[in-house]
mmCIF file of C-alpha atoms and ligand atoms in Angstrom:
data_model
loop_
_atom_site.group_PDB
_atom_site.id
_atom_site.type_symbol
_atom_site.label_atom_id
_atom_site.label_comp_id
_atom_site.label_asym_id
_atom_site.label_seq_id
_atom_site.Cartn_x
_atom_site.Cartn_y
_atom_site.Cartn_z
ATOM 1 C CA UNK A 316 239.403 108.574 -35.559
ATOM 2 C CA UNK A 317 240.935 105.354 -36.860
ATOM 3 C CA UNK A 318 240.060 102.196 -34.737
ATOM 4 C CA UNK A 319 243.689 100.777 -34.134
ATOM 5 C CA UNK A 320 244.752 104.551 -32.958
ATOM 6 C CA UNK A 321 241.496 105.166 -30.733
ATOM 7 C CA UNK A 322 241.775 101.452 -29.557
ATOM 8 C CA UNK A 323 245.801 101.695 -28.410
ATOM 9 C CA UNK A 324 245.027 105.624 -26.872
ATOM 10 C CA UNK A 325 241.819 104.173 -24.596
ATOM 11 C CA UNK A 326 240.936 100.685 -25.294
ATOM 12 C CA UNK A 327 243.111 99.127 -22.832
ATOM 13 C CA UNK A 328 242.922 102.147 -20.178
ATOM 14 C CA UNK A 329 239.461 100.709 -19.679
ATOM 15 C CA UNK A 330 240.733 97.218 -18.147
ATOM 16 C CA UNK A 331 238.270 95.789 -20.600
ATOM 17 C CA UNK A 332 240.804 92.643 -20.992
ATOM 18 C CA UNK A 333 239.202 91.381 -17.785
ATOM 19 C CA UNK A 334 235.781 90.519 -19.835
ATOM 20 C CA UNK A 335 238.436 87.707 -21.766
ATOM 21 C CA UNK A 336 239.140 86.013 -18.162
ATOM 22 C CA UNK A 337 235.446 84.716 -17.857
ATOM 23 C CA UNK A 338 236.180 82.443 -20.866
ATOM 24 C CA UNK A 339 239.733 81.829 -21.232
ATOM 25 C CA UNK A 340 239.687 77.743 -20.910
ATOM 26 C CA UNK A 341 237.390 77.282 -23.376
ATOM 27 C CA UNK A 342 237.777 76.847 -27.211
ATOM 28 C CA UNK A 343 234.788 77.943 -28.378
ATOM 29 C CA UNK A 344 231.612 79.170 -26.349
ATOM 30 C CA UNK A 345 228.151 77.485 -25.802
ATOM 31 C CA UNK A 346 226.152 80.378 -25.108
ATOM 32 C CA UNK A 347 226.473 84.221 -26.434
ATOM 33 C CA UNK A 348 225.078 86.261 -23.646
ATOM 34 C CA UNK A 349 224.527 89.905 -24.788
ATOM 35 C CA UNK A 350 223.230 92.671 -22.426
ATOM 36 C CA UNK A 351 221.651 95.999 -23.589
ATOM 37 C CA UNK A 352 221.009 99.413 -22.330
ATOM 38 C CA UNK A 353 219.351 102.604 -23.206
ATOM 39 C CA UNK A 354 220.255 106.178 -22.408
ATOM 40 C CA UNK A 355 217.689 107.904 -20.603
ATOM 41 C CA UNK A 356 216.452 109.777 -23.968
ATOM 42 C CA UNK A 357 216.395 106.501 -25.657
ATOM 43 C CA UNK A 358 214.105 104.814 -23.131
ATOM 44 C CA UNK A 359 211.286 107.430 -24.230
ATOM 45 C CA UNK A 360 210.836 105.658 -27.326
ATOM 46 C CA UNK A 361 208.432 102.716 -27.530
ATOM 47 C CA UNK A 362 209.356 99.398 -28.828
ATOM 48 C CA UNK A 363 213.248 100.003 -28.547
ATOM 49 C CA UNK A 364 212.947 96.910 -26.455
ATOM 50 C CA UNK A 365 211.035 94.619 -28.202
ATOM 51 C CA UNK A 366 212.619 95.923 -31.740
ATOM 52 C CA UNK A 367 216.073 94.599 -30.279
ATOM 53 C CA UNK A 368 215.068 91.744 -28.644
ATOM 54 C CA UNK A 369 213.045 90.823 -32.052
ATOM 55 C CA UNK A 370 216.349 91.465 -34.483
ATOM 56 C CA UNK A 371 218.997 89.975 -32.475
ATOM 57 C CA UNK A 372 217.165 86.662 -31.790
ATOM 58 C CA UNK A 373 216.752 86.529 -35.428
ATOM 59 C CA UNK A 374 220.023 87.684 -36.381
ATOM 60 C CA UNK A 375 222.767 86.768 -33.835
ATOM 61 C CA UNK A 376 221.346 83.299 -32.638
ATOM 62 C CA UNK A 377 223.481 81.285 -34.546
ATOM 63 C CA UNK A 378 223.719 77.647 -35.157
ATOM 64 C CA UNK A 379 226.903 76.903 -33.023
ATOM 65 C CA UNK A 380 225.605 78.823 -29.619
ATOM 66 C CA UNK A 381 222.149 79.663 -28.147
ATOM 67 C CA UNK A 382 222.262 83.689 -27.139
ATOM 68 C CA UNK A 383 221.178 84.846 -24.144
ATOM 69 C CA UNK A 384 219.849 88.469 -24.313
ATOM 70 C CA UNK A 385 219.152 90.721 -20.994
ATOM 71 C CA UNK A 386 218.450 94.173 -20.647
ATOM 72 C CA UNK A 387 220.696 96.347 -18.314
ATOM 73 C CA UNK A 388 218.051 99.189 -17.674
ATOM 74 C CA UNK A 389 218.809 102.805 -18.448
ATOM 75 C CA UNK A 390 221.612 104.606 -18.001
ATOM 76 C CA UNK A 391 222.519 108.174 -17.892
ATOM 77 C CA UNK A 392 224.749 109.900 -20.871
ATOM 78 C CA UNK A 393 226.444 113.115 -21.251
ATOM 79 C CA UNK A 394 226.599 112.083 -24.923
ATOM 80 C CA UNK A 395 223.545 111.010 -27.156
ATOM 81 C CA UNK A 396 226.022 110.503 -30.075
ATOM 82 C CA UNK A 397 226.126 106.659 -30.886
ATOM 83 C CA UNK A 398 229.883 106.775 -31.541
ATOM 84 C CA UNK A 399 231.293 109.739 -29.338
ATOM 85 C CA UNK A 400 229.986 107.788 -26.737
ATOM 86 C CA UNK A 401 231.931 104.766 -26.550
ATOM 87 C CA UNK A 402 234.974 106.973 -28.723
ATOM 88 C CA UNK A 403 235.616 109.392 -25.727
ATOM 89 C CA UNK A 404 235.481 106.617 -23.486
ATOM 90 C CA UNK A 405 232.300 107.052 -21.155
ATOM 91 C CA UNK A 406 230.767 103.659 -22.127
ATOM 92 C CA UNK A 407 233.712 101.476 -21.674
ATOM 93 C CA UNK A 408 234.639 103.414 -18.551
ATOM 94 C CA UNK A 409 230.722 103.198 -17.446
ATOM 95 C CA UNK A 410 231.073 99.017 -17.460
ATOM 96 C CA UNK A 411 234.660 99.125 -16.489
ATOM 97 C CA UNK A 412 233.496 100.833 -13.096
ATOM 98 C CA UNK A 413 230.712 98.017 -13.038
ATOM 99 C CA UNK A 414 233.208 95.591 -13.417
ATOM 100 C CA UNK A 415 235.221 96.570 -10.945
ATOM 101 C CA UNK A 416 232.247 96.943 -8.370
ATOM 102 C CA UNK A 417 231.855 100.859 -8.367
ATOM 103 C CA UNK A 418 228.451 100.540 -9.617
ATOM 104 C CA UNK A 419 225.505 98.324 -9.687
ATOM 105 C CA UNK A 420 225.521 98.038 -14.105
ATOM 106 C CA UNK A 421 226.690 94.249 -14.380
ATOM 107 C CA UNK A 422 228.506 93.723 -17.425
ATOM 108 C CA UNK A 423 227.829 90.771 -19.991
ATOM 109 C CA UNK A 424 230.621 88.303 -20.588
ATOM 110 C CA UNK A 425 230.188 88.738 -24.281
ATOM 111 C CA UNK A 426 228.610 91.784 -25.696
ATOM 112 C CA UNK A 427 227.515 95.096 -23.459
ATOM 113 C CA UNK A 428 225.572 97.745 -25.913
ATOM 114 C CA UNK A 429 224.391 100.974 -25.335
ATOM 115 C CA UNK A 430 221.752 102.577 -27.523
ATOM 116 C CA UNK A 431 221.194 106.190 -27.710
ATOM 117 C CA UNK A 432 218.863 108.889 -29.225
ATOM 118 C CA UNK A 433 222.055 109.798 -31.212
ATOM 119 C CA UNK A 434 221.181 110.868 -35.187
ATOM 120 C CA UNK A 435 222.084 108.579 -37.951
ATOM 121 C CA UNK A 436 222.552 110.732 -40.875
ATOM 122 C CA UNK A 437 226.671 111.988 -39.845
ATOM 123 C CA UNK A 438 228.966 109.226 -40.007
ATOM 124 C CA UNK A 439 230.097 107.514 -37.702
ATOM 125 C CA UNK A 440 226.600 106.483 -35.952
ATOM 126 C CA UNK A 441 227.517 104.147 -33.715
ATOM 127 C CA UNK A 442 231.226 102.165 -32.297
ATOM 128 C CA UNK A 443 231.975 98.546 -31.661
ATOM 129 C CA UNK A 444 235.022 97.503 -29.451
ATOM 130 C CA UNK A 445 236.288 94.019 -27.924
ATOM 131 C CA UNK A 446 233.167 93.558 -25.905
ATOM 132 C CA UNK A 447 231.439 96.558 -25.953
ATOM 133 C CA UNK A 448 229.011 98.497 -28.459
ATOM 134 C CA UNK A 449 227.060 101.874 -28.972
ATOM 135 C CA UNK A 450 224.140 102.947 -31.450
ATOM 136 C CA UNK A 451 222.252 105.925 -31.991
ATOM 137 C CA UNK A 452 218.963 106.148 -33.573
ATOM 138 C CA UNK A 453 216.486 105.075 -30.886
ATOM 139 C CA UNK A 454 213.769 106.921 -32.798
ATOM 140 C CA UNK A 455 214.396 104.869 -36.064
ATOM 141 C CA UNK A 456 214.428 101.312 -33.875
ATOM 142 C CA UNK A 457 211.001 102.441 -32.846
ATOM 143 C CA UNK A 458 209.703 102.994 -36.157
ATOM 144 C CA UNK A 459 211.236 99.354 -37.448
ATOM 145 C CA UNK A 460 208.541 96.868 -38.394
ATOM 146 C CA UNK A 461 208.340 93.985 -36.297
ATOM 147 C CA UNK A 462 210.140 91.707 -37.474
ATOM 148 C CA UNK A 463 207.351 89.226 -38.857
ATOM 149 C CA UNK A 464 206.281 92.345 -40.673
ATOM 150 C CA UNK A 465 209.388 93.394 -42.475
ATOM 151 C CA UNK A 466 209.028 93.657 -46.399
ATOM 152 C CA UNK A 467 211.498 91.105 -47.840
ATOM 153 C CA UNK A 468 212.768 89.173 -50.550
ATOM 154 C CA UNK A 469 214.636 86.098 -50.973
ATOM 155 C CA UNK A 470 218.040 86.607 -53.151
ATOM 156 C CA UNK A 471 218.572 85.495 -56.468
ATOM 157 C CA UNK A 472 219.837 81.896 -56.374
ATOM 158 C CA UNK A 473 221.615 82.229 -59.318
ATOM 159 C CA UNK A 474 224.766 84.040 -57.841
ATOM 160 C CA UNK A 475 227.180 81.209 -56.450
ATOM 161 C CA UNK A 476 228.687 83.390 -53.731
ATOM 162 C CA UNK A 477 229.402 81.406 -50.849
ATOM 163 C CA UNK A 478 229.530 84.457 -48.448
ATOM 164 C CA UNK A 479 225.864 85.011 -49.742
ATOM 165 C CA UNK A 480 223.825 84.678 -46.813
ATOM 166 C CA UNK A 481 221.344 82.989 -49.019
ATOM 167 C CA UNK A 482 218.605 81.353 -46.450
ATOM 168 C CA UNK A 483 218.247 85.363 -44.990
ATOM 169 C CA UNK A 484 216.023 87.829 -46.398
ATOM 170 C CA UNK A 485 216.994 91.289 -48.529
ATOM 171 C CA UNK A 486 215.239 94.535 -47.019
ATOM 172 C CA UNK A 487 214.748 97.781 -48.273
ATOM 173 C CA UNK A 488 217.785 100.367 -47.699
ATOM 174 C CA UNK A 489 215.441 102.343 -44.986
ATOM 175 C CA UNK A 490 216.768 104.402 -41.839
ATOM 176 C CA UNK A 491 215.074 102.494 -39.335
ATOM 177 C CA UNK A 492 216.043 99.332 -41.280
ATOM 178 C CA UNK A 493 220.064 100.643 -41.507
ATOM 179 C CA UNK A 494 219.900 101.534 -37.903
ATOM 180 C CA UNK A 495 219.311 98.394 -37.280
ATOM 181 C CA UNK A 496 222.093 96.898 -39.648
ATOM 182 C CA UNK A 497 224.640 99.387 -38.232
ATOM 183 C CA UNK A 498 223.386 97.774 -34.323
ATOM 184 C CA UNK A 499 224.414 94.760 -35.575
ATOM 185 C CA UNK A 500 227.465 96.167 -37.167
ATOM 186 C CA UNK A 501 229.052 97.339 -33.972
ATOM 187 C CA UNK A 502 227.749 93.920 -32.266
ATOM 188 C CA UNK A 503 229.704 92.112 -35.069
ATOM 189 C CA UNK A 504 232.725 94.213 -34.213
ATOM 190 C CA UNK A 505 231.880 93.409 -30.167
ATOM 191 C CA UNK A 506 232.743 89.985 -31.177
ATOM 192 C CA UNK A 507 235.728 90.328 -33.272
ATOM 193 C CA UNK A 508 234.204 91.146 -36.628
ATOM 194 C CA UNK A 509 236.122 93.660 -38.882
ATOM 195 C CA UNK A 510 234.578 95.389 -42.301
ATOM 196 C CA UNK A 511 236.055 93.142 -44.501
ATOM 197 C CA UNK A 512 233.665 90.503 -43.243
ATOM 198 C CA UNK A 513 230.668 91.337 -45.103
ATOM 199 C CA UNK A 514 230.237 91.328 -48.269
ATOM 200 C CA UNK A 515 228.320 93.253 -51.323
ATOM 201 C CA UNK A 516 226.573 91.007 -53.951
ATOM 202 C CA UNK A 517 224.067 91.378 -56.454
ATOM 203 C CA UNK A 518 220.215 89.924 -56.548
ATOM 204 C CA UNK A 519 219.552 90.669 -59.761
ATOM 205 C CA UNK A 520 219.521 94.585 -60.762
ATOM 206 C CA UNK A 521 220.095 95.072 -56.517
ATOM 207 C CA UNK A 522 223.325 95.242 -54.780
ATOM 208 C CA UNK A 523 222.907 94.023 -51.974
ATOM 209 C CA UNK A 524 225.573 94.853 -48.265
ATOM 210 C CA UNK A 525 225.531 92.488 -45.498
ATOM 211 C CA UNK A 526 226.108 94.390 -42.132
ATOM 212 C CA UNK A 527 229.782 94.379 -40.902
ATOM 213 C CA UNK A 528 230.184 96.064 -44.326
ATOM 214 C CA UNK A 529 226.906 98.297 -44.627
ATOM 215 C CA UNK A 530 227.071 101.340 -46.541
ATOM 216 C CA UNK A 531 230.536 101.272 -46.928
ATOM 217 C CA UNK A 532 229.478 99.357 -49.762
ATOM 218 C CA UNK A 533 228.123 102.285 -51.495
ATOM 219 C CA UNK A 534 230.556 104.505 -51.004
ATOM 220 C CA UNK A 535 233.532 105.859 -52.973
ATOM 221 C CA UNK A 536 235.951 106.040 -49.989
ATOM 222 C CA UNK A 537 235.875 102.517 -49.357
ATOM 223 C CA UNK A 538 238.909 101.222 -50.802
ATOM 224 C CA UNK A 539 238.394 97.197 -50.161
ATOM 225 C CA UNK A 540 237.437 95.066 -53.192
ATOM 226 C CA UNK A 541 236.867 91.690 -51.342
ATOM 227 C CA UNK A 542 235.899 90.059 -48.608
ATOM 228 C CA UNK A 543 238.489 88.890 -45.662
ATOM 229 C CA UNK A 544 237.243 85.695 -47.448
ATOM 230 C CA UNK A 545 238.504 86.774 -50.912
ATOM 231 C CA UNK A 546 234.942 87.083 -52.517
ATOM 232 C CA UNK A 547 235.585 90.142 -54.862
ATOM 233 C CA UNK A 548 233.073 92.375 -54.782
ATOM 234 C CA UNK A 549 230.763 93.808 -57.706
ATOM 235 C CA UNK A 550 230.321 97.430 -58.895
ATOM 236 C CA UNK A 551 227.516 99.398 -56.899
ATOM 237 C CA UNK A 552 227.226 102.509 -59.004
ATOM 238 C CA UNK A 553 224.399 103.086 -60.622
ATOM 239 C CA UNK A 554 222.081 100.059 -58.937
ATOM 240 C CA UNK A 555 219.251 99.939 -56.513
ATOM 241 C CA UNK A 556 220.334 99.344 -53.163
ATOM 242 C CA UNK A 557 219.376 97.119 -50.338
ATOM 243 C CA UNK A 558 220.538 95.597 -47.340
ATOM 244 C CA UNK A 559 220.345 92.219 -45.128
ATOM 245 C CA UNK A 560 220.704 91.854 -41.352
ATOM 246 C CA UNK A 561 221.942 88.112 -41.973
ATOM 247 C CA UNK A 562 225.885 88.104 -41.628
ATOM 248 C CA UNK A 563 227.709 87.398 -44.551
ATOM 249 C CA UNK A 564 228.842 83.086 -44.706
ATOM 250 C CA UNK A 565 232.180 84.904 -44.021
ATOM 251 C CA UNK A 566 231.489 86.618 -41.006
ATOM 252 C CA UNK A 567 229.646 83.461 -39.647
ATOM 253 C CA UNK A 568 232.552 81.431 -39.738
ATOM 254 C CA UNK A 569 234.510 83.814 -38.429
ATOM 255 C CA UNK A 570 232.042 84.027 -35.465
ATOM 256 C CA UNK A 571 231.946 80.562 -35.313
ATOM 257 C CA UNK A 572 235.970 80.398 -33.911
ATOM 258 C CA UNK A 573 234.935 83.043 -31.044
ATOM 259 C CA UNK A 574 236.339 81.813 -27.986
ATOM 260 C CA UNK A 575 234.920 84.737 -25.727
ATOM 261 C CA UNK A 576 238.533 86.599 -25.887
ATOM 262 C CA UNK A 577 238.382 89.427 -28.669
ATOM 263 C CA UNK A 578 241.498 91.194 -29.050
ATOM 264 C CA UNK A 579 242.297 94.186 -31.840
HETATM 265 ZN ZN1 ZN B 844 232.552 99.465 -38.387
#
């Protein structure tokens, strides 16, 4: 389903404006605080946890705010599908009943994700809204390196792209590593972040997709050629691939206007 269709049919049944009202004096915010859950069938996997808590401390504490991370427990799904689950509406409905007091789940001002034992191999795999995220692919977060432990390289210096997130390591295109990139993905579009944020470059014979536009980079059906910051990007056919869980310079100073009110 497109996102402006899905997010005009449900989006705003869910009340989720009320996260905005937290943070509506203020221009820009001090401190990102981000909650996370698990379904039940994700909680049976070891190192979810620490996997997430790892990545996003790496990844999504930024310069301009200090992120606060909790975890919200476990909570029970009818749907294991990363996307369907926020896409039918029983995540946002979930914390909109915790907002509203009907159940003990407190909702994050910022960023409330769910992450599921949904598979990652059928697009979509996970679903970002104003505020609220979903993942699959619990197993493959388990199997992720620790962080300190992740194979990577530092890009070429020779490519001038600003949007280059050039102090941030490449990693190999893996499943547990594009889980991960696609959990940050839907986190990025939590906060306001659309596809056209990240960027594709090259590092040498690599191209190289930063995660708000992840594999999208690769593929045909993408029709974008440039960033929302009007860095064109290069052909992918025919080169190795790889990834990076650093957002693009484009998508960080996008994320450095957020003012704790996403709207679509
Ligand atoms: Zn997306």
């Amino acid at each position: 389903m497109n996102r402006r269709t899905f997010l005009g049919a449900v989006g705003s049944a869910a009340s989720l404006g009320a996260f905005a009202y937290t943070r509506r004096d203020r221009s820009t915010v001090d401190t990102l605080a981000v909650r996370v859950w698990r379904s039940e069938r994700a909680a049976r996997y070891d190192g979810v946890r620490d996997r997430v808590r790892e990545y996003l401390e790496r990844f999504l504490d930024l310069p301009y705010w200090s992120l606060e991370l909790s975890f919200g427990g476990t909570v029970a799904v009818a749907h294991e599908d990363g996307a369907r689950v926020t896409t039918r509406g029983e995540w946002p409905l979930t914390l909109a009943g915790g907002l509203a007091g009907a159940s003990d789940l407190e909702p994050a001002a910022d960023v409330n994700l769910l992450v599921t034992d949904g598979g990652m191999v059928d697009a979509p795999t996970g679903y970002g809204l104003p505020h609220v995220a979903s993942v699959g692919g619990a197993r493959h977060l388990a199997a992720l390196e620790p962080i300190d432990e992740l194979p990577a390289t530092v890009p070429d210096a020779e490519d001038e792209n600003p949007d280059v997130p050039i102090d941030h390591p490449i990693v190999p295109l893996t499943t547990p590593t594009r889980t991960m990139q696609v959990l940050l993905h839907e986190v990025g579009h939590a906060l306001g972040l659309d596809h056209d944020h990240g960027v594709v470059f090259r590092s040498g014979e690599t191209v190289v997709a930063t995660p708000m536009l992840s594999t999208y980079a690769f593929s045909s059906s993408y029709d974008g050629d440039r960033s929302a910051c009007k860095t064109a990007y290069p052909e992918t056919t025919g080169r190795d691939r790889a990834i990076t869980l650093s957002f693009s310079g484009c998508a960080r100073r996008r994320l450095e206007t957020y003012a704790g009110d996403v709207r679509p």
